[in-house]
Amino acid sequence: MDKRILPITLEDYFKDIPARATEPVLIRSLSQMVSLFKDGEEALKEGDWELYRFWTIEPAMNQPGEMAFGVTDLYPGTIGGEFNMTHGHYHAGPGAELYMGLKGSGLLLLQSREGELKIIEFKEGTATYIPSGWGHRMVNTGEQTMTFLAVWPTGIEHDYEVMYRNDFKVRVLKGDGGVVFEDR
Ligand SMILES: [Fe+2]
């Protein structure tokens, strides 16, 4: 039997995610996202640090109609009072995605190309469908590492550069009473 279709639990994946990855682990550090944070330059003076890491698992590499998936560990903390977050991206062409929360808690920001914004509370077990054409960014507003699963169609292109021209409308800051949204 094709070992790709054997059932496996998420617990099994967590045991050895790097060994199952089909691409090198992607590590995002503050220095790679510095201008996306309001006070990123100032925070970087204190030193660079890893914000999140991401493993891709693609059982049928580049074959049309197949699916790839990934697991992200998004670390807790703030950068100049702004909650840690993923870079955020759009898919260059058609291509929906599914996110599912596995550990921790936070907020998923979704924004259409027309500028409509949706904010979804995320925790273990939350699953969200991200339609084609919507940018997506996860923000860790909790106190532990946030881990989530993403599933997307093979062959799509990820557009990260668009964030430097047309970022999300809001920043997610840590206020005295919890989460505070600030217009960008
Ligand atoms: Fe995506």
Coordinates of C-alpha atoms and ligand atoms in Angstrom, one line a residue:
M1 CA 0.0 0.0 0.0
D2 CA 1.1 3.5 -0.7
K3 CA 2.5 4.8 2.6
R4 CA 1.1 8.3 1.9
I5 CA -2.4 7.0 2.5
L6 CA -1.8 5.2 5.7
P7 CA -3.6 6.9 8.6
I8 CA -1.5 8.8 10.9
T9 CA -2.4 10.9 13.9
L10 CA -1.3 14.5 14.4
E11 CA 0.5 13.3 17.5
D12 CA 2.7 11.1 15.2
Y13 CA 3.4 14.1 13.0
F14 CA 4.4 16.2 16.0
K15 CA 6.9 13.5 17.1
D16 CA 9.1 14.1 14.1
I17 CA 7.7 16.9 11.8
P18 CA 11.2 17.8 10.3
A19 CA 11.7 14.2 9.2
R20 CA 8.3 14.3 7.4
A21 CA 8.9 17.7 5.7
T22 CA 9.4 17.7 2.0
E23 CA 11.0 21.2 1.9
P24 CA 13.6 22.7 4.2
V25 CA 12.1 24.3 7.3
L26 CA 11.2 27.9 6.7
I27 CA 12.4 30.1 9.6
R28 CA 11.2 33.7 9.8
S29 CA 13.1 36.1 12.0
L30 CA 12.4 39.7 12.9
S31 CA 15.1 40.9 10.5
Q32 CA 13.1 39.4 7.6
M33 CA 9.8 41.2 8.6
V34 CA 11.1 44.3 10.3
S35 CA 9.1 46.8 8.3
L36 CA 5.9 45.0 8.9
F37 CA 6.0 45.8 12.6
K38 CA 5.3 49.4 13.7
D39 CA 8.4 49.5 15.9
G40 CA 10.4 46.8 14.1
E41 CA 13.5 48.8 13.6
E42 CA 13.7 49.8 17.3
A43 CA 13.1 46.2 18.4
L44 CA 15.8 44.9 16.1
K45 CA 18.3 47.0 17.9
E46 CA 17.8 44.7 20.9
G47 CA 18.7 41.8 18.7
D48 CA 17.2 39.5 16.1
W49 CA 15.1 36.6 17.0
E50 CA 13.0 33.8 15.5
L51 CA 9.3 34.7 15.2
Y52 CA 8.0 31.4 13.7
R53 CA 9.0 28.3 11.8
F54 CA 7.1 26.3 9.2
W55 CA 7.3 22.8 7.8
T56 CA 5.8 21.8 4.4
I57 CA 4.7 18.3 3.7
E58 CA 3.7 17.6 0.1
P59 CA 3.0 13.9 -0.5
A60 CA 2.6 14.3 -4.3
M61 CA 5.1 16.9 -5.3
N62 CA 3.8 19.5 -7.8
Q63 CA 1.1 17.1 -9.2
P64 CA -2.0 19.0 -10.3
G65 CA -5.1 18.3 -8.2
E66 CA -3.1 17.2 -5.2
M67 CA -2.8 19.0 -1.8
A68 CA 0.1 20.1 0.3
F69 CA 0.0 20.9 4.0
G70 CA 2.1 22.6 6.6
V71 CA 2.5 23.0 10.3
T72 CA 3.5 26.4 11.7
D73 CA 4.9 27.1 15.2
L74 CA 4.2 30.8 15.9
Y75 CA 6.0 31.9 19.1
P76 CA 4.3 34.1 21.8
G77 CA 5.5 37.6 22.6
T78 CA 5.3 41.2 21.4
I79 CA 7.5 43.4 19.2
G80 CA 7.2 46.9 20.4
G81 CA 3.8 46.1 21.9
E82 CA 2.6 44.4 18.8
F83 CA 1.7 40.7 19.0
N84 CA 3.9 38.3 17.1
M85 CA 2.5 37.4 13.7
T86 CA 3.2 35.6 10.5
H87 CA 4.4 37.5 7.5
G88 CA 1.1 37.2 5.7
H89 CA 0.5 36.6 2.1
Y90 CA -1.9 36.2 -0.8
H91 CA -2.0 33.4 -3.3
A92 CA -1.0 34.8 -6.7
G93 CA -3.8 33.0 -8.6
P94 CA -6.8 30.9 -7.6
G95 CA -6.3 28.8 -4.6
A96 CA -8.2 28.4 -1.4
E97 CA -6.7 27.1 1.9
L98 CA -7.8 25.5 5.1
Y99 CA -6.4 26.5 8.5
M100 CA -6.9 24.5 11.7
G101 CA -5.7 25.5 15.1
L102 CA -3.8 22.7 17.0
K103 CA -2.4 24.5 20.0
G104 CA -2.5 27.9 21.5
S105 CA -4.7 30.8 20.7
G106 CA -4.7 33.9 18.5
L107 CA -6.4 35.7 15.7
L108 CA -6.5 35.0 12.0
L109 CA -6.7 38.1 9.8
L110 CA -8.3 37.8 6.4
Q111 CA -8.4 40.6 3.9
S112 CA -9.8 40.6 0.4
R113 CA -8.1 42.4 -2.4
E114 CA -10.9 44.9 -2.3
G115 CA -9.9 45.7 1.3
E116 CA -12.7 43.8 3.3
L117 CA -11.3 42.7 6.6
K118 CA -12.3 39.7 8.7
I119 CA -10.8 38.7 12.1
I120 CA -11.4 35.2 13.3
E121 CA -10.6 34.0 16.8
F122 CA -8.4 30.9 16.7
K123 CA -7.8 28.2 19.2
E124 CA -7.3 24.5 19.3
G125 CA -9.8 22.9 17.0
T126 CA -10.8 26.0 15.1
A127 CA -11.0 25.4 11.4
T128 CA -11.4 28.1 8.8
Y129 CA -11.8 28.0 5.1
I130 CA -9.8 30.8 3.4
P131 CA -11.4 31.6 0.0
S132 CA -9.3 32.4 -3.1
G133 CA -8.3 36.0 -3.2
W134 CA -8.1 36.6 0.5
G135 CA -4.8 37.4 2.2
H136 CA -4.1 35.7 5.5
R137 CA -2.0 36.3 8.6
M138 CA -2.0 34.6 11.9
V139 CA -1.4 36.6 15.1
N140 CA -0.4 34.9 18.4
T141 CA -2.2 36.7 21.2
G142 CA -1.8 34.0 23.7
E143 CA 1.0 33.1 26.1
Q144 CA 2.2 29.8 24.5
T145 CA 3.4 28.8 21.1
M146 CA 0.5 28.7 18.6
T147 CA 0.6 25.7 16.3
F148 CA -1.7 25.5 13.3
L149 CA -2.1 23.3 10.3
A150 CA -2.6 24.7 6.8
V151 CA -3.8 22.7 3.8
W152 CA -3.6 24.2 0.3
P153 CA -3.6 23.1 -3.4
T154 CA -0.3 22.1 -4.9
G155 CA 1.2 24.4 -7.5
I156 CA 0.0 27.7 -6.2
E157 CA 2.3 30.7 -5.9
H158 CA 2.6 32.6 -2.6
D159 CA 2.8 36.3 -2.9
Y160 CA 4.6 37.8 0.1
E161 CA 5.7 41.0 -1.5
V162 CA 2.2 42.4 -1.7
M163 CA 2.3 43.0 2.1
Y164 CA 4.8 45.8 1.5
R165 CA 2.3 47.6 -0.8
N166 CA -1.0 46.6 0.6
D167 CA -0.7 45.3 4.2
F168 CA -3.6 44.4 6.5
K169 CA -5.6 47.3 7.6
V170 CA -5.1 46.7 11.3
R171 CA -2.3 46.0 13.7
V172 CA -2.9 43.8 16.8
L173 CA -1.4 45.4 19.9
K174 CA -1.2 44.3 23.5
G175 CA -3.1 46.8 25.6
D176 CA -3.7 46.9 29.4
G177 CA -7.0 45.0 29.0
G178 CA -5.9 42.6 26.3
V179 CA -6.0 42.9 22.6
V180 CA -6.2 46.3 21.0
F181 CA -6.7 47.0 17.3
E182 CA -5.0 49.9 15.7
D183 CA -5.5 51.2 12.1
R184 CA -2.4 50.9 10.0
Ligands
FE1 FE -1.7 30.6 2.1

